[in-house]
Coordinates of N, CA and C in Angstrom, one line a residue:
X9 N 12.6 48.0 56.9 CA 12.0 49.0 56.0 C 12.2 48.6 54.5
X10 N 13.2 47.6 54.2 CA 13.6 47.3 53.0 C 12.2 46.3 52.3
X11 N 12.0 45.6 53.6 CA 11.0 44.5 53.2 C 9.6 45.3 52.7
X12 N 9.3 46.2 53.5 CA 8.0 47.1 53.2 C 8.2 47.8 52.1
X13 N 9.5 47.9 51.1 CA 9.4 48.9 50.5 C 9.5 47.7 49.0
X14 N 9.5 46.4 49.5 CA 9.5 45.6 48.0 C 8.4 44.8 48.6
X15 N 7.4 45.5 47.7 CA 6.2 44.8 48.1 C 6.4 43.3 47.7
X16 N 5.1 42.8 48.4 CA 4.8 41.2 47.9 C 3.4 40.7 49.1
X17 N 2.9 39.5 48.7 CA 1.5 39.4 49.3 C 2.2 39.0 50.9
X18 N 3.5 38.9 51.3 CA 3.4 38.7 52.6 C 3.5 40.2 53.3
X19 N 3.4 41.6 52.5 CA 3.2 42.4 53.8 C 2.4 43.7 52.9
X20 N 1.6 43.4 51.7 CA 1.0 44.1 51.4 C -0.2 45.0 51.8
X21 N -0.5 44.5 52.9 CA -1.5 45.3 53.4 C -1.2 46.3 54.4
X22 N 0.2 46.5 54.7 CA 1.0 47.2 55.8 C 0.4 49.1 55.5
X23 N 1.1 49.3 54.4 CA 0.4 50.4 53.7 C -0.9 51.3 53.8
X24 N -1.5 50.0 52.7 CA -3.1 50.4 52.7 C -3.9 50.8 53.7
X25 N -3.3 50.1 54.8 CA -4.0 50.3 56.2 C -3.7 51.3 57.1
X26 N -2.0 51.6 56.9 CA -1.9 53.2 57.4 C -2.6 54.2 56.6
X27 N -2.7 53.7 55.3 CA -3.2 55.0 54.6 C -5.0 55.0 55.1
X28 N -5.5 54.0 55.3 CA -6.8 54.3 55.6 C -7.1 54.9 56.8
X29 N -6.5 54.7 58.2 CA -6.5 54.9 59.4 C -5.8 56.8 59.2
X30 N -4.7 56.8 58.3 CA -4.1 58.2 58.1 C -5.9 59.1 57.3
X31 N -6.6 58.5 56.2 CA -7.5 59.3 55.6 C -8.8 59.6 56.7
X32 N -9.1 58.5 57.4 CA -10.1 58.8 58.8 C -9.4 60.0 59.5
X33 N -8.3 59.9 60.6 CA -7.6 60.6 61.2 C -7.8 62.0 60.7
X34 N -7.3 61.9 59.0 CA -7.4 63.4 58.3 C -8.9 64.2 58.4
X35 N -9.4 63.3 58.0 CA -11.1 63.7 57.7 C -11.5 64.5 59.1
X36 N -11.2 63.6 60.3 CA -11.6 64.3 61.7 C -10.9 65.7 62.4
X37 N -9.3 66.1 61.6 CA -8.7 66.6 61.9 C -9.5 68.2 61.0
X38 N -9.2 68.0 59.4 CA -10.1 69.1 59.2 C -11.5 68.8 59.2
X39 N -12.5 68.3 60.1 CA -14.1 69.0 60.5 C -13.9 70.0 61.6
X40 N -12.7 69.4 61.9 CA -12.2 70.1 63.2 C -11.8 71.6 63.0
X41 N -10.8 71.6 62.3 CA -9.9 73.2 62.4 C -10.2 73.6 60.9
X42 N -10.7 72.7 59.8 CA -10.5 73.6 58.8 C -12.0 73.4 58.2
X43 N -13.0 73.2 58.7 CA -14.1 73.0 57.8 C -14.4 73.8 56.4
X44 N -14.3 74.8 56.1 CA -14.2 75.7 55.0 C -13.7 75.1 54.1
X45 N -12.7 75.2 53.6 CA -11.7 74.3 52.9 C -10.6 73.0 52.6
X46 N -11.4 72.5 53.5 CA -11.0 71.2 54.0 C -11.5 70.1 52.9
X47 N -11.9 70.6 52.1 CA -12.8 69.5 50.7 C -11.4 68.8 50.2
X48 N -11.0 69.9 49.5 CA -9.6 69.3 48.7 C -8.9 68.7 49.4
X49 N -8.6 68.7 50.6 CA -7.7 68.1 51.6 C -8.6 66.6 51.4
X50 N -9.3 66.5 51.7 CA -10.4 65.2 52.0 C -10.1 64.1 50.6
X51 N -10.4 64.9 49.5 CA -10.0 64.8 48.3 C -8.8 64.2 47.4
X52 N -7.4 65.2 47.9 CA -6.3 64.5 48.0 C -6.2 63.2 48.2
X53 N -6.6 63.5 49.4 CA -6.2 62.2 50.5 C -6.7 61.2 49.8
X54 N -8.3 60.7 49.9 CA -8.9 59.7 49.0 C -8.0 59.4 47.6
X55 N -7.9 60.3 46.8 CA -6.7 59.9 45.3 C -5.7 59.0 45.8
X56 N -4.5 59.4 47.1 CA -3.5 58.3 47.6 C -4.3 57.0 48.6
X57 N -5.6 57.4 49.2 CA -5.6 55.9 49.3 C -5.9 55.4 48.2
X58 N -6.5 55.3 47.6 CA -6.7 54.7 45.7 C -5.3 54.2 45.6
X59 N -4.4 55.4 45.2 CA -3.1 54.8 45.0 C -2.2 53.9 45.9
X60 N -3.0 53.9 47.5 CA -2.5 52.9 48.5 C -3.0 51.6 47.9
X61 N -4.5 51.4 47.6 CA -5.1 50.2 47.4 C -4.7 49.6 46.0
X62 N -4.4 50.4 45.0 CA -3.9 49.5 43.8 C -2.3 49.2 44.3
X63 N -1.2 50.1 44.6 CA -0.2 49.8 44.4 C -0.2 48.1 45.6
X64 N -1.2 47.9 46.5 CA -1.5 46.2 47.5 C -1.7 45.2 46.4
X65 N -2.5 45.6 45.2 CA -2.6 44.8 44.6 C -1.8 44.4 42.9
X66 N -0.6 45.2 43.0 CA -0.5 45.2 41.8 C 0.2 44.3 41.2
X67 N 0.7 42.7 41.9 CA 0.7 41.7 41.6 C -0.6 40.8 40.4
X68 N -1.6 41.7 40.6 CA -2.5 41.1 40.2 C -3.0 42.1 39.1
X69 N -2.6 41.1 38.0 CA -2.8 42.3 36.4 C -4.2 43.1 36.8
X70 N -5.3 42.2 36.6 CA -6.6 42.7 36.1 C -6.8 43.7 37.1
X71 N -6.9 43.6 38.3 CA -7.1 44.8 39.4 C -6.2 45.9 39.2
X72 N -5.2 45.5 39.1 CA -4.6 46.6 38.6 C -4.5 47.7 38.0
X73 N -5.1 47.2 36.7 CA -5.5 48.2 35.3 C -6.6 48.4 35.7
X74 N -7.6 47.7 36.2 CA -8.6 48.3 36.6 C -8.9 49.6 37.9
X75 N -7.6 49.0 39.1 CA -7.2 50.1 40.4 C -6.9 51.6 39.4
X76 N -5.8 51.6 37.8 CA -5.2 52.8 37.6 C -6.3 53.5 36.9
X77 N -7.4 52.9 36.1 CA -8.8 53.8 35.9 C -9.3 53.9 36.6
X78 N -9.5 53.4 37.7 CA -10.1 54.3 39.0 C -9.6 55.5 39.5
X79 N -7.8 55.0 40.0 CA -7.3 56.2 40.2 C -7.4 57.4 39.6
X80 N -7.2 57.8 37.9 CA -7.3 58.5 36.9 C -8.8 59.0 36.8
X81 N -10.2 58.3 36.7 CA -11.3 58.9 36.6 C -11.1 60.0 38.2
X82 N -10.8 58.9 39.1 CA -11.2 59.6 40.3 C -10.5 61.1 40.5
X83 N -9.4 61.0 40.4 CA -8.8 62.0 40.6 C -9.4 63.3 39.1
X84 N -10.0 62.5 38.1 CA -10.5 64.1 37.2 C -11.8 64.3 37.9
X85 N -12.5 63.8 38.2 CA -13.8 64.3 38.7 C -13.4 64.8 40.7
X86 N -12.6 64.6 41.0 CA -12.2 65.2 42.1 C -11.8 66.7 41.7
X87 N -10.9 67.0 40.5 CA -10.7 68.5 40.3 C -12.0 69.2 40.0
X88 N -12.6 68.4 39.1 CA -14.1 69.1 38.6 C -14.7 69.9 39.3
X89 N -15.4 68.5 40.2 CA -16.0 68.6 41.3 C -15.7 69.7 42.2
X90 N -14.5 69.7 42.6 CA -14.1 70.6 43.5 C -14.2 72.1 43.0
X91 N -14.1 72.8 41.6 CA -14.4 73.8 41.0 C -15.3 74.1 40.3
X92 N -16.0 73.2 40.1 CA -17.7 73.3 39.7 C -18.4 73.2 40.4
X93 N -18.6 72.3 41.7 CA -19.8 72.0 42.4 C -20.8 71.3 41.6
X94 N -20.8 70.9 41.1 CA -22.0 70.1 40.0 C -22.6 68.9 40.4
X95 N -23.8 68.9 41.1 CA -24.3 67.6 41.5 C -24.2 66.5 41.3
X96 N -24.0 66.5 39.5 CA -23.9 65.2 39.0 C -22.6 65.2 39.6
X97 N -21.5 65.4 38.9 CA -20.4 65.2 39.2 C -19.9 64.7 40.7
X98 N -20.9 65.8 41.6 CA -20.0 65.0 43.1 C -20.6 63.5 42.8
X99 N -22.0 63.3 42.9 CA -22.5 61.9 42.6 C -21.7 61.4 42.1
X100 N -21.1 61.0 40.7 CA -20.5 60.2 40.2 C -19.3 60.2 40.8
X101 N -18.6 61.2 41.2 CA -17.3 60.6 41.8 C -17.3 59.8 43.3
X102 N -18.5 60.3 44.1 CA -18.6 59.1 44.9 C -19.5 57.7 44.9
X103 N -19.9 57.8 44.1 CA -20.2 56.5 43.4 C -19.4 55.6 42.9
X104 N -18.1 56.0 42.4 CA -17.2 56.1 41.5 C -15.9 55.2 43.2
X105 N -15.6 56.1 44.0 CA -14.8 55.9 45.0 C -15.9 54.8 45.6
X106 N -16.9 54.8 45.9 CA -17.8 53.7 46.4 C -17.5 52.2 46.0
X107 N -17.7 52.3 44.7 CA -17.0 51.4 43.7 C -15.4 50.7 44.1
X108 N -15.0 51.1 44.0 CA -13.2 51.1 44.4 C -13.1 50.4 45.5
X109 N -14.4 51.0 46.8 CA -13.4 50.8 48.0 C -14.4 49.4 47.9
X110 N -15.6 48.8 47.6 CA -16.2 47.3 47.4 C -14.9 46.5 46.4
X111 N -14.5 47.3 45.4 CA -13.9 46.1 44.9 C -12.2 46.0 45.5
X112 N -12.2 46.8 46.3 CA -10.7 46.9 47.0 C -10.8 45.8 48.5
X113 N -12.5 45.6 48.8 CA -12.7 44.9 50.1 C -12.5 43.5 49.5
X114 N -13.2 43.4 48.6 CA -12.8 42.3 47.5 C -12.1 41.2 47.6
X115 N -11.1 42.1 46.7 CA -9.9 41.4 46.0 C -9.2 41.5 47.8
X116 N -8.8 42.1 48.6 CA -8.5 41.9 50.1 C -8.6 40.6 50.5
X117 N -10.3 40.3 50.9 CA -10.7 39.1 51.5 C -10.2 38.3 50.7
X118 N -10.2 38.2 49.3 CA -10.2 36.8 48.8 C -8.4 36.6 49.2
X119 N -7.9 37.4 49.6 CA -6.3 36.8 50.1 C -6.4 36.6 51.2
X120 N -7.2 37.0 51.8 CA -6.4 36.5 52.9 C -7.7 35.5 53.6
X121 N -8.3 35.4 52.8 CA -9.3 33.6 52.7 C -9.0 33.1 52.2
X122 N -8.3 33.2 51.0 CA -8.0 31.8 49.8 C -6.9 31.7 49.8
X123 N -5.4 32.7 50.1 CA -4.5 32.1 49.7 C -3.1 31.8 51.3
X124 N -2.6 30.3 50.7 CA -1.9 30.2 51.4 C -2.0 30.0 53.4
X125 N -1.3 30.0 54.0 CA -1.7 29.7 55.5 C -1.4 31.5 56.0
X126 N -2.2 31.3 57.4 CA -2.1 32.9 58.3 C -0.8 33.2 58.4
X127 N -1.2 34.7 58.3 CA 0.4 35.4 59.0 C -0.2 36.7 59.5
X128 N 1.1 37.5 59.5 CA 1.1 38.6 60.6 C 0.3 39.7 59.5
X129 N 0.7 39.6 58.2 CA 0.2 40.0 57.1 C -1.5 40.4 56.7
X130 N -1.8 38.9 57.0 CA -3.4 38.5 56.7 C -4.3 39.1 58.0
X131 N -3.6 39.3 59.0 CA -4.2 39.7 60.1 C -4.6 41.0 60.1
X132 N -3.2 41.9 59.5 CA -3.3 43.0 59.1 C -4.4 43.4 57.9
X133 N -4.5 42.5 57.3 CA -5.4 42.4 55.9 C -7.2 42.7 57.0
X134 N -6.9 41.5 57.8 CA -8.2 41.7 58.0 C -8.9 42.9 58.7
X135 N -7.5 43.8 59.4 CA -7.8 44.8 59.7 C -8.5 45.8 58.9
X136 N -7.8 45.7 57.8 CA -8.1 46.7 56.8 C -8.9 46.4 55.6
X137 N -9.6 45.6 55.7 CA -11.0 44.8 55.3 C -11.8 46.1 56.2
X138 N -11.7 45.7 57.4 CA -13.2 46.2 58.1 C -12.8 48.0 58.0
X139 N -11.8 48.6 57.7 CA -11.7 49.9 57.5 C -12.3 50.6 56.0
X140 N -12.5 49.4 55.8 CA -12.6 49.9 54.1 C -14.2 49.4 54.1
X141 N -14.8 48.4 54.7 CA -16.3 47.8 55.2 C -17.0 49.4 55.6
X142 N -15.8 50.0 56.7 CA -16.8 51.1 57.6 C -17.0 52.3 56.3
X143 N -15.6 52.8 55.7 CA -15.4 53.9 54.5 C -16.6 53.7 53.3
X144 N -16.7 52.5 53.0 CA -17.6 51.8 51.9 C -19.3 52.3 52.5
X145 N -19.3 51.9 53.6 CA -21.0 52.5 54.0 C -21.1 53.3 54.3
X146 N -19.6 55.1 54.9 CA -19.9 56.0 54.5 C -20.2 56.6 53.8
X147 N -19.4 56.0 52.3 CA -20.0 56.5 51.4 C -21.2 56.5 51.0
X148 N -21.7 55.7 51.1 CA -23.0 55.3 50.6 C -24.3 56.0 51.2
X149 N -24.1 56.2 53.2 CA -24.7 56.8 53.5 C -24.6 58.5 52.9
X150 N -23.7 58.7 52.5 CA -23.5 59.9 52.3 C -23.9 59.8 50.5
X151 N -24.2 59.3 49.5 CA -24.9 59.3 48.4 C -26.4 59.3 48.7
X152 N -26.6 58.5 49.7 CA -28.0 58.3 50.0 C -29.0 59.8 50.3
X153 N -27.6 60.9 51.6 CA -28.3 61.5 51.9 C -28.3 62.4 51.0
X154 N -27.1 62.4 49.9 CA -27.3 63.3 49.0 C -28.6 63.3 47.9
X155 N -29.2 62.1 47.6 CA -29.9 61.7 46.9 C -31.6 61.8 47.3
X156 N -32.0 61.6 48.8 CA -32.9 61.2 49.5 C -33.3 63.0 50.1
X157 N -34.2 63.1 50.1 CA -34.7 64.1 51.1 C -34.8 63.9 52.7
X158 N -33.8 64.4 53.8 CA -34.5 64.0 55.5 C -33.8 62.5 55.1
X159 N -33.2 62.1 54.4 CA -32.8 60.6 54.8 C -31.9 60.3 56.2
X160 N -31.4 61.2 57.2 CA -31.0 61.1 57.8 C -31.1 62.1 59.0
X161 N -31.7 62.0 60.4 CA -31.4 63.1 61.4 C -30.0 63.0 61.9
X162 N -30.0 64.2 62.3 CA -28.7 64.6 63.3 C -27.7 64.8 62.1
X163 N -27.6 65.2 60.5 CA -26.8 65.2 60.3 C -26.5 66.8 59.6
X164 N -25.9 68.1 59.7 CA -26.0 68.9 59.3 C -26.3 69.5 58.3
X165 N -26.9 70.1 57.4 CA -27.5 71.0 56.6 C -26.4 71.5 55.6
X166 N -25.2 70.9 55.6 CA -23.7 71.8 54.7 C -23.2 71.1 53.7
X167 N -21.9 71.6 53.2 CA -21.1 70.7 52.0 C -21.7 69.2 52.2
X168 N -21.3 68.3 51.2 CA -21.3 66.6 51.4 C -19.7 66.5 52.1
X169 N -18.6 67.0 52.2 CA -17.6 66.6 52.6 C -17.7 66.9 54.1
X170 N -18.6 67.8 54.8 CA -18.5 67.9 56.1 C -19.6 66.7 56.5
X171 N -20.8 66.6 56.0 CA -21.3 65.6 56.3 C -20.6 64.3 56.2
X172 N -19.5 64.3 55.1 CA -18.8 62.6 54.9 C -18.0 62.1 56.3
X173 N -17.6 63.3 56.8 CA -17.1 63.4 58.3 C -18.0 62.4 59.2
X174 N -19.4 63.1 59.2 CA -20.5 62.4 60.2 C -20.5 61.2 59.6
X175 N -20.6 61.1 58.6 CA -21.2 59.4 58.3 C -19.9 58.5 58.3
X176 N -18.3 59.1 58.0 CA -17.2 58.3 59.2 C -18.1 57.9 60.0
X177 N -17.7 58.6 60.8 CA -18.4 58.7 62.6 C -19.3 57.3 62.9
X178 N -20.6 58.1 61.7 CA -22.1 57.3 62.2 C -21.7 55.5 61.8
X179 N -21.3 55.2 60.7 CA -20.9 53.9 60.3 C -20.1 53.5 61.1
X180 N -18.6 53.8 61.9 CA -18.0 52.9 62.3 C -18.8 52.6 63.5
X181 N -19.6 53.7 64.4 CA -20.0 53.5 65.6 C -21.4 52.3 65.0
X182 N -21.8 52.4 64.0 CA -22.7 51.6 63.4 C -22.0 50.0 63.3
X183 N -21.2 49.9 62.7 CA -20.3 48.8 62.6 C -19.9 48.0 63.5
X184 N -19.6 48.6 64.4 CA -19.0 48.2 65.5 C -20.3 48.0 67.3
X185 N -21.6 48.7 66.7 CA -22.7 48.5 67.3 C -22.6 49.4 68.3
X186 N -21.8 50.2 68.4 CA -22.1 50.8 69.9 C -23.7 52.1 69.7
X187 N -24.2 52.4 68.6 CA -25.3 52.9 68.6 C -25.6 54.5 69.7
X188 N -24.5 54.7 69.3 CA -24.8 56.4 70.2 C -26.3 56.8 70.3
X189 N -26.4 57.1 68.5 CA -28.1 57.8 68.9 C -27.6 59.1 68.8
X190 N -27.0 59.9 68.4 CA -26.7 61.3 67.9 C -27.6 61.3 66.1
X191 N -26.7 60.5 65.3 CA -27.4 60.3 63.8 C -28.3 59.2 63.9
X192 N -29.1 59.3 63.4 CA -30.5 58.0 63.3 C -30.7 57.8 61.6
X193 N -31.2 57.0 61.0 CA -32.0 57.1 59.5 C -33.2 57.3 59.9
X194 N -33.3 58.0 58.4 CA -35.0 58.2 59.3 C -35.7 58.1 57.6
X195 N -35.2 56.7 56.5 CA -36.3 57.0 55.8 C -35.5 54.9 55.4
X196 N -37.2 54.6 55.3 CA -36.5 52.2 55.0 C -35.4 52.0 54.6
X197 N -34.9 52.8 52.9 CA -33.9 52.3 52.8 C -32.4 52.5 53.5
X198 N -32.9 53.9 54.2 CA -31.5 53.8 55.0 C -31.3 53.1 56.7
X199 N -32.9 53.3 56.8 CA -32.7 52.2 58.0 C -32.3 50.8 57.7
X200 N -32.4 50.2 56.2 CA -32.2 49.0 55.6 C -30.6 48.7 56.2
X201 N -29.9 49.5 55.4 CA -28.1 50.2 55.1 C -27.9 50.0 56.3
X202 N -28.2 50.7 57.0 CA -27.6 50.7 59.0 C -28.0 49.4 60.2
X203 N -29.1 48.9 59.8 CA -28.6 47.5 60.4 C -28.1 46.5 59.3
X204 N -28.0 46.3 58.1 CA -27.3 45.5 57.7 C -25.8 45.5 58.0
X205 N -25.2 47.0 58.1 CA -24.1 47.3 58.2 C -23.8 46.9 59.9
X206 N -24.9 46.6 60.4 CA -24.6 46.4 61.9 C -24.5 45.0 61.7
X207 N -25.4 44.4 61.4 CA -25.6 42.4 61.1 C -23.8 42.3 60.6
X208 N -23.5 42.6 59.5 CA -21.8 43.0 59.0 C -21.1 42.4 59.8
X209 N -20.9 43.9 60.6 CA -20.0 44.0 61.3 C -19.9 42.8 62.4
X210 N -21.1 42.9 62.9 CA -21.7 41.6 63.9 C -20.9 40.4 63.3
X211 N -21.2 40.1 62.2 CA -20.3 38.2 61.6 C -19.2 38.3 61.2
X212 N -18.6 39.9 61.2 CA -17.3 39.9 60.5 C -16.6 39.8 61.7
X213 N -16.3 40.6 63.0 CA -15.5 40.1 64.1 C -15.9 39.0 64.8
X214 N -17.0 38.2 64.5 CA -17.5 37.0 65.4 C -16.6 35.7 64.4
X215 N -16.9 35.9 63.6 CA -16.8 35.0 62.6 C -15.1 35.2 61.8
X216 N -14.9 35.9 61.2 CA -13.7 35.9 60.3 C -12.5 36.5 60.8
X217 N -12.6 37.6 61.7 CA -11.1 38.1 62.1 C -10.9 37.3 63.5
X218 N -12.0 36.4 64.4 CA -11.7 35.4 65.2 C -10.9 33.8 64.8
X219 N -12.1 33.6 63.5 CA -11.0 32.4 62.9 C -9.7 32.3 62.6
X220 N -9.5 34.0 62.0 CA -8.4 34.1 61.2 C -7.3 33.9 62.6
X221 N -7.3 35.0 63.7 CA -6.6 34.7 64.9 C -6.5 33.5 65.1
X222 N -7.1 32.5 65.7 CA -7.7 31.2 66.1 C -6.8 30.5 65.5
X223 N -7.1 30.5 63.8 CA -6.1 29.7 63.4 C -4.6 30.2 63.1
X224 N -4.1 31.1 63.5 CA -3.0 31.3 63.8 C -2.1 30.7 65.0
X225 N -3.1 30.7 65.9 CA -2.6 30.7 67.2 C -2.2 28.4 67.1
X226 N -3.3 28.1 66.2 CA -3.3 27.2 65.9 C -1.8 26.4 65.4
X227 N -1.8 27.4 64.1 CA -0.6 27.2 63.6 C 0.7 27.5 64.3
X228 N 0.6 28.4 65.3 CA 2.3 28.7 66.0 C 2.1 27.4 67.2
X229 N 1.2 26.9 67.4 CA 1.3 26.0 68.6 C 1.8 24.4 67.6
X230 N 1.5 24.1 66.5 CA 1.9 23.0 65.9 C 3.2 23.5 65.5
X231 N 4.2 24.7 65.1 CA 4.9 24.9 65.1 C 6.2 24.4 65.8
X232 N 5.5 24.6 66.9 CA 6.6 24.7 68.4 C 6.6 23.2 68.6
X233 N 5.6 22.7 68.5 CA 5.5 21.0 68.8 C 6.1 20.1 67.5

């Protein structure tokens, strides 16, 4: 516990990744039992992952100051929002969190591609790369549909926070290819967004979290010899 609790790049991504898998978990828990008021919960939550993903990086000045203006805008336009309703405003704050979670996929990848040899760490990293890949094109689906008229079937008619629920849902099962067929796009640029996010996902477990294994397994076998 002692080692998780003094961070450093050999277990910094331990965190971030409970907190992402804890903000999914949450999100499905109130569509479930609390739809009504379940925004600010949703809300919350997103503010501490922010503060999960800067405090992974805060070895690293510039992200840093840049993670604590994010945290800080996000969290004012999260109160706003939440007591104004103001269109602009929700837009810009997920625009804003859209932002964050690309440059939090980022600065991620580039450690655990550029620095140093595999560990138990980077594997973990890679985990939470593709959590933050699926979160990053919810959002987006979900600016889209806010923006777009019919940009999407199958997805309800209500708040954007109950819909952010569905487009969880619709992206990872999109990411990961399994293609239900419950949500569809139904206008180019979002059919664009949904197979590229599929192509993604396609080269990101074929390609990068197989190497990264791969050469692990690499490395503990030169180990031993």
């Amino acid at each position: 516990m002692k080692n998780l609790i003094n961070w450093s790049d050999k277990n910094n991504f331990y965190f971030l990744t409970i907190a992402l898998v804890g903000y999914i978990f949450l999100a499905a828990c109130l569509d479930q039992f609390r739809q009504g008021d379940g925004l600010r919960f949703l809300q919350v939550a997103m503010v501490l992952v922010l503060g999960a993903g800067i405090w992974q990086a805060k070895g690293k000045r510039l992200w840093y100051l840049t993670g604590i203006g994010f945290l800080f805008t996000t969290t004012i336009l999260a109160f706003f929002s939440y007591w104004f309703e103001a269109e602009g405003l929700v837009s810009l704050y997920l625009c804003i969190v859209l932002c964050y979670l690309v440059l939090t996929s980022w600065t991620a990848l580039k450690q655990v591609l550029f620095t140093g040899g595999i560990d138990s760490n980077k594997i973990v990293g890679a985990v939470c790369i593709f959590l933050l890949i699926g979160l990053s094109w919810a959002h987006l689906y979900t600016i889209l549909n806010f923006w777009l008229t019919d940009a999407f079937n199958g997805v309800p008619k209500e708040h954007w926070s109950t819909q952010m629920t569905d487009f969880i849902y619709f992206s990872f099962v999109t990411l990961t290819t399994l293609g239900y067929g419950e949500i569809t796009p139904n206008t180019p640029i979002t059919r664009f967004f949904t197979y590229s996010e599929a192509v993604l996902g396609q080269f990101y477990m074929a390609i990068l979290v197989a190497s990264l294994v791969g050469t692990r397994l690499s490395e503990r076998e030169s180990e031993n010899h």
